[in-house]
Coordinates of N, CA and C in Angstrom, one line a residue:
Q25 N 11.4 -19.1 8.5 CA 11.2 -17.9 7.7 C 10.6 -16.9 8.6
V26 N 11.0 -15.6 8.5 CA 10.5 -14.4 9.1 C 10.0 -13.5 8.1
Q27 N 8.8 -13.0 8.3 CA 8.3 -11.9 7.4 C 8.3 -10.6 8.1
L28 N 8.7 -9.6 7.5 CA 8.7 -8.2 8.0 C 8.0 -7.3 7.2
V29 N 7.1 -6.5 7.9 CA 6.2 -5.5 7.2 C 6.3 -4.3 7.9
E30 N 6.7 -3.2 7.0 CA 7.1 -1.9 7.6 C 5.9 -1.1 7.3
S31 N 5.7 0.0 8.0 CA 4.7 1.1 7.8 C 5.1 2.4 8.4
G32 N 4.5 3.4 8.2 CA 4.8 4.7 9.0 C 5.7 5.7 8.3
G33 N 6.2 5.5 7.2 CA 6.9 6.5 6.5 C 6.2 7.6 5.9
G34 N 6.8 8.6 5.4 CA 6.2 9.7 4.8 C 6.8 11.0 4.7
L35 N 6.1 12.1 4.3 CA 6.7 13.4 4.1 C 6.5 14.3 5.4
V36 N 7.6 14.9 6.0 CA 7.4 15.6 7.1 C 8.3 16.9 7.1
Q37 N 8.0 18.0 7.7 CA 8.9 19.2 7.8 C 10.0 19.0 8.8
A38 N 11.0 19.7 8.6 CA 12.1 19.6 9.6 C 11.5 20.0 10.9
G39 N 12.0 19.2 12.0 CA 11.4 19.4 13.3 C 10.4 18.6 13.7
G40 N 9.6 18.0 12.8 CA 8.6 17.1 12.9 C 9.0 15.8 13.5
S41 N 7.9 14.9 13.5 CA 7.9 13.5 14.1 C 7.2 12.5 13.0
L42 N 7.7 11.4 13.2 CA 7.2 10.2 12.5 C 7.4 9.0 13.5
R43 N 6.6 8.1 13.2 CA 6.8 6.7 14.0 C 6.7 5.6 12.9
L44 N 7.7 4.8 12.8 CA 7.9 3.8 11.9 C 7.5 2.4 12.8
S45 N 6.8 1.5 11.9 CA 6.4 0.2 12.7 C 6.9 -0.9 11.9
C46 N 7.3 -1.9 12.5 CA 7.8 -3.2 11.8 C 7.3 -4.4 12.5
A47 N 6.3 -5.1 11.7 CA 5.7 -6.2 12.3 C 6.4 -7.4 11.8
A48 N 6.9 -8.3 12.7 CA 7.6 -9.5 12.3 C 6.6 -10.6 12.5
S49 N 6.5 -11.5 11.6 CA 5.7 -12.8 11.8 C 6.4 -14.0 11.3
G50 N 5.9 -15.1 11.5 CA 6.5 -16.4 10.9 C 7.3 -17.0 12.2
S51 N 8.5 -17.4 11.9 CA 9.3 -17.9 12.9 C 10.1 -17.1 13.7
I52 N 9.3 -16.4 14.6 CA 9.8 -15.2 15.5 C 10.7 -15.7 16.6
F53 N 10.4 -17.0 16.8 CA 11.2 -17.5 18.0 C 12.6 -17.7 17.6
T54 N 12.9 -17.5 16.3 CA 14.4 -17.7 15.9 C 15.1 -16.3 15.8
I55 N 14.3 -15.3 16.1 CA 14.9 -13.9 16.0 C 15.7 -13.6 17.2
N56 N 17.0 -13.2 17.0 CA 18.0 -12.8 18.1 C 18.1 -11.3 18.2
A57 N 17.8 -10.6 17.2 CA 18.0 -9.1 17.3 C 17.1 -8.5 16.1
M58 N 16.7 -7.3 16.5 CA 15.9 -6.5 15.4 C 16.3 -5.0 15.6
G59 N 16.1 -4.4 14.4 CA 16.6 -3.0 14.4 C 16.2 -2.4 13.0
W60 N 16.5 -1.1 13.0 CA 16.2 -0.2 11.8 C 17.5 0.4 11.2
Y61 N 17.6 0.1 9.8 CA 18.6 0.7 9.1 C 18.1 1.7 8.1
R62 N 18.9 2.6 7.5 CA 18.5 3.4 6.6 C 19.6 3.6 5.3
Q63 N 19.0 4.1 4.2 CA 19.9 4.2 3.1 C 19.5 5.5 2.3
A64 N 20.3 6.4 2.3 CA 20.1 7.6 1.5 C 20.6 7.5 0.1
P65 N 20.1 8.2 -0.9 CA 20.5 8.1 -2.3 C 22.2 8.3 -2.4
G66 N 22.8 7.3 -2.9 CA 24.2 7.5 -3.1 C 25.0 7.0 -2.0
K67 N 24.4 6.6 -0.8 CA 25.3 6.3 0.4 C 24.8 4.8 0.8
Q68 N 25.7 4.3 1.7 CA 25.7 3.0 2.1 C 24.6 2.9 3.1
R69 N 24.0 1.6 3.2 CA 23.0 1.5 4.3 C 23.6 1.4 5.7
E70 N 23.0 2.1 6.6 CA 23.6 2.4 7.9 C 22.6 2.0 9.1
L71 N 23.3 1.6 10.1 CA 22.4 1.3 11.3 C 21.9 2.6 11.9
V72 N 20.6 2.6 12.1 CA 19.9 3.7 12.9 C 19.8 3.3 14.4
A73 N 19.0 2.3 14.7 CA 18.7 1.8 16.1 C 18.4 0.4 16.0
A74 N 18.8 -0.3 17.1 CA 18.5 -1.8 17.2 C 18.4 -2.2 18.6
F75 N 17.7 -3.3 18.8 CA 17.8 -4.1 19.9 C 18.9 -5.2 19.6
T76 N 19.9 -5.3 20.6 CA 20.9 -6.3 20.5 C 20.5 -7.7 20.8
T77 N 21.4 -8.6 20.7 CA 21.1 -10.0 21.2 C 20.7 -10.0 22.6
G78 N 21.5 -9.2 23.3 CA 21.1 -9.1 24.9 C 20.1 -8.6 25.3
G79 N 19.4 -7.8 24.3 CA 18.1 -7.0 24.7 C 18.3 -5.6 25.0
S80 N 19.6 -5.1 25.0 CA 19.9 -3.6 25.2 C 19.7 -2.9 23.8
T81 N 19.8 -1.6 23.8 CA 19.6 -0.9 22.7 C 20.9 -0.1 22.2
K82 N 20.8 0.1 21.0 CA 22.0 0.9 20.5 C 21.7 1.8 19.4
Y83 N 22.3 3.1 19.4 CA 21.8 4.0 18.3 C 23.0 4.5 17.7
S84 N 22.7 4.9 16.3 CA 23.7 5.7 15.7 C 23.9 7.0 16.4
G85 N 25.0 7.5 16.4 CA 25.3 8.8 17.1 C 24.6 10.0 16.4
S86 N 24.2 9.9 15.2 CA 23.5 11.1 14.6 C 22.0 11.0 14.9
V87 N 21.5 10.0 15.6 CA 20.0 10.1 15.9 C 19.9 9.9 17.5
K88 N 20.9 9.8 18.2 CA 20.8 9.5 19.7 C 20.2 10.7 20.2
G89 N 19.3 10.5 21.0 CA 18.5 11.7 21.7 C 17.3 12.2 20.9
R90 N 17.3 11.8 19.7 CA 16.0 12.3 19.0 C 15.2 11.0 18.5
F91 N 15.9 9.9 18.4 CA 14.9 8.6 17.9 C 15.0 7.7 19.0
T92 N 13.8 7.0 19.2 CA 13.7 5.9 20.2 C 13.1 4.6 19.5
I93 N 13.8 3.5 19.9 CA 13.4 2.4 19.3 C 12.6 1.5 20.6
S94 N 11.6 0.9 20.3 CA 10.8 0.2 21.3 C 10.1 -1.0 20.6
R95 N 9.6 -2.0 21.4 CA 9.0 -3.1 20.9 C 7.8 -3.6 21.8
D96 N 7.0 -4.4 21.1 CA 5.9 -4.8 21.6 C 5.7 -6.5 21.2
N97 N 5.9 -7.3 22.2 CA 5.8 -8.7 22.0 C 4.5 -9.3 22.2
A98 N 3.9 -9.9 21.1 CA 2.6 -10.6 21.3 C 2.9 -12.1 20.9
E99 N 1.8 -12.9 21.1 CA 1.9 -14.4 21.0 C 2.6 -14.8 19.7
N100 N 2.0 -14.3 18.5 CA 2.7 -14.8 17.3 C 3.3 -13.6 16.4
T101 N 3.4 -12.5 17.1 CA 4.3 -11.4 16.3 C 5.0 -10.5 17.3
V102 N 6.0 -9.9 16.6 CA 6.8 -8.9 17.4 C 6.8 -7.7 16.5
T103 N 6.5 -6.6 17.2 CA 6.5 -5.4 16.5 C 7.5 -4.4 17.0
V104 N 8.4 -3.9 16.2 CA 9.3 -2.8 16.5 C 9.0 -1.4 16.0
Y105 N 9.1 -0.6 16.9 CA 8.8 0.9 16.6 C 10.1 1.7 16.6
L106 N 10.0 2.7 15.7 CA 10.9 3.7 15.7 C 10.3 5.2 15.8
Q107 N 10.4 5.7 17.0 CA 9.8 7.0 17.1 C 11.0 8.2 16.8
M108 N 10.6 8.9 15.7 CA 11.6 9.8 15.2 C 11.1 11.1 15.5
N109 N 11.8 12.0 16.4 CA 11.5 13.2 16.7 C 12.6 14.3 16.3
S110 N 12.2 15.5 16.1 CA 13.2 16.6 15.8 C 13.8 16.2 14.3
L111 N 13.1 15.7 13.4 CA 13.6 15.2 12.2 C 14.4 16.3 11.4
K112 N 15.4 16.0 10.7 CA 16.3 16.9 10.0 C 16.1 16.4 8.5
P113 N 16.5 17.3 7.6 CA 16.6 16.9 6.1 C 17.6 15.7 6.0
E114 N 18.6 15.7 6.8 CA 19.6 14.7 6.6 C 19.1 13.2 7.0
D115 N 17.9 13.2 7.6 CA 17.4 12.0 8.0 C 16.6 11.4 6.8
T116 N 16.5 12.2 5.8 CA 15.9 11.5 4.7 C 16.5 10.5 4.0
A117 N 15.7 9.3 3.9 CA 16.2 7.9 3.5 C 15.1 7.0 3.3
V118 N 15.5 5.8 2.8 CA 14.7 4.6 2.9 C 15.0 3.9 4.1
Y119 N 14.0 3.7 5.0 CA 14.3 3.0 6.3 C 13.9 1.4 6.1
Y120 N 14.7 0.6 6.6 CA 14.4 -0.8 6.5 C 14.7 -1.5 7.9
C121 N 13.5 -2.3 8.0 CA 13.6 -3.1 9.3 C 14.5 -4.3 9.0
N122 N 15.2 -4.6 10.1 CA 16.1 -5.9 9.9 C 15.8 -6.9 11.2
A123 N 15.9 -8.1 10.9 CA 15.8 -9.1 11.9 C 16.9 -10.2 11.6
E124 N 17.7 -10.3 12.7 CA 18.8 -11.3 12.6 C 18.2 -12.6 13.4
A125 N 18.4 -13.7 12.8 CA 17.7 -14.9 13.2 C 18.7 -16.1 13.2
S126 N 18.4 -17.0 13.9 CA 19.4 -18.4 13.7 C 18.6 -19.6 14.1
D127 N 18.9 -20.7 13.5 CA 18.4 -21.9 14.0 C 19.5 -22.8 14.0
Y128 N 19.2 -24.2 14.2 CA 20.3 -25.2 14.4 C 21.3 -25.2 13.3
Y129 N 20.8 -24.9 12.1 CA 21.5 -25.0 10.9 C 22.4 -23.8 10.4
D130 N 21.7 -22.5 10.6 CA 22.4 -21.4 9.9 C 22.0 -20.1 10.7
R131 N 22.5 -19.0 10.3 CA 22.1 -17.7 10.6 C 21.4 -17.1 9.5
Y132 N 20.4 -16.1 9.7 CA 19.7 -15.5 8.6 C 19.5 -14.0 8.9
D133 N 19.5 -13.3 7.8 CA 19.5 -11.9 7.8 C 18.1 -11.6 7.1
Y134 N 17.1 -11.0 7.7 CA 15.8 -10.7 7.1 C 15.6 -9.1 7.0
W135 N 15.0 -8.8 5.9 CA 14.9 -7.3 5.6 C 13.5 -7.1 5.3
G136 N 12.9 -5.9 5.6 CA 11.6 -5.5 5.2 C 11.8 -4.8 3.8
Q137 N 10.5 -4.4 3.3 CA 10.6 -3.8 1.9 C 11.0 -2.4 1.9
G138 N 11.2 -1.7 3.1 CA 11.6 -0.4 3.1 C 10.5 0.6 3.1
T139 N 10.6 1.7 3.7 CA 9.7 2.8 3.8 C 10.4 4.1 3.6
Q140 N 9.8 5.0 2.7 CA 10.5 6.1 2.4 C 10.2 7.2 3.6
V141 N 11.2 7.9 4.1 CA 11.0 9.0 5.0 C 11.8 10.2 4.4
T142 N 10.9 11.3 4.1 CA 11.4 12.5 3.5 C 11.2 13.6 4.5
V143 N 12.3 14.3 4.7 CA 12.2 15.5 5.8 C 12.5 16.8 4.7
S144 N 11.5 17.7 4.7 CA 11.7 18.9 3.9 C 12.3 20.0 5.0
S145 N 13.0 20.9 4.3 CA 13.6 22.1 5.0 C 12.8 23.3 5.1

C-alpha cells in the first residue's frame, strides 16, 4: 500500500505562483511513476506533469514552460512537487497526486485526496 498526502493548494491571482507537494509513504519501493493530474468542473481528469517509469518528465502542452515537477527521495518517503508559475484562470481545478506501482502480483494506481487550486482573473 502507498499513501499519498497532498498540500499547497489555494487561491491565487492570475500571474501568481503556487507550489503543490505530494508526500508518498508506505510501500514506496513499489512505485514506478508519480505525477500530477487535475480535474476542472465538468471536465475529465487530465495529466498535468509526471515522472515516467524511466525517470524522465512529461508535461501537458498547456502547462509546459510554466509548471515544473520535481522530487525529493528520502529513506522512507518520496515527495513530488509541482511548481506552478504564471497561473491562469483556466488552471483552476482540483489537483491530484498519482502513483503507479506494481509488485509480483499486480499493478496499482494510487491517488491523493486532491487539493483545490483556484486562479482568479
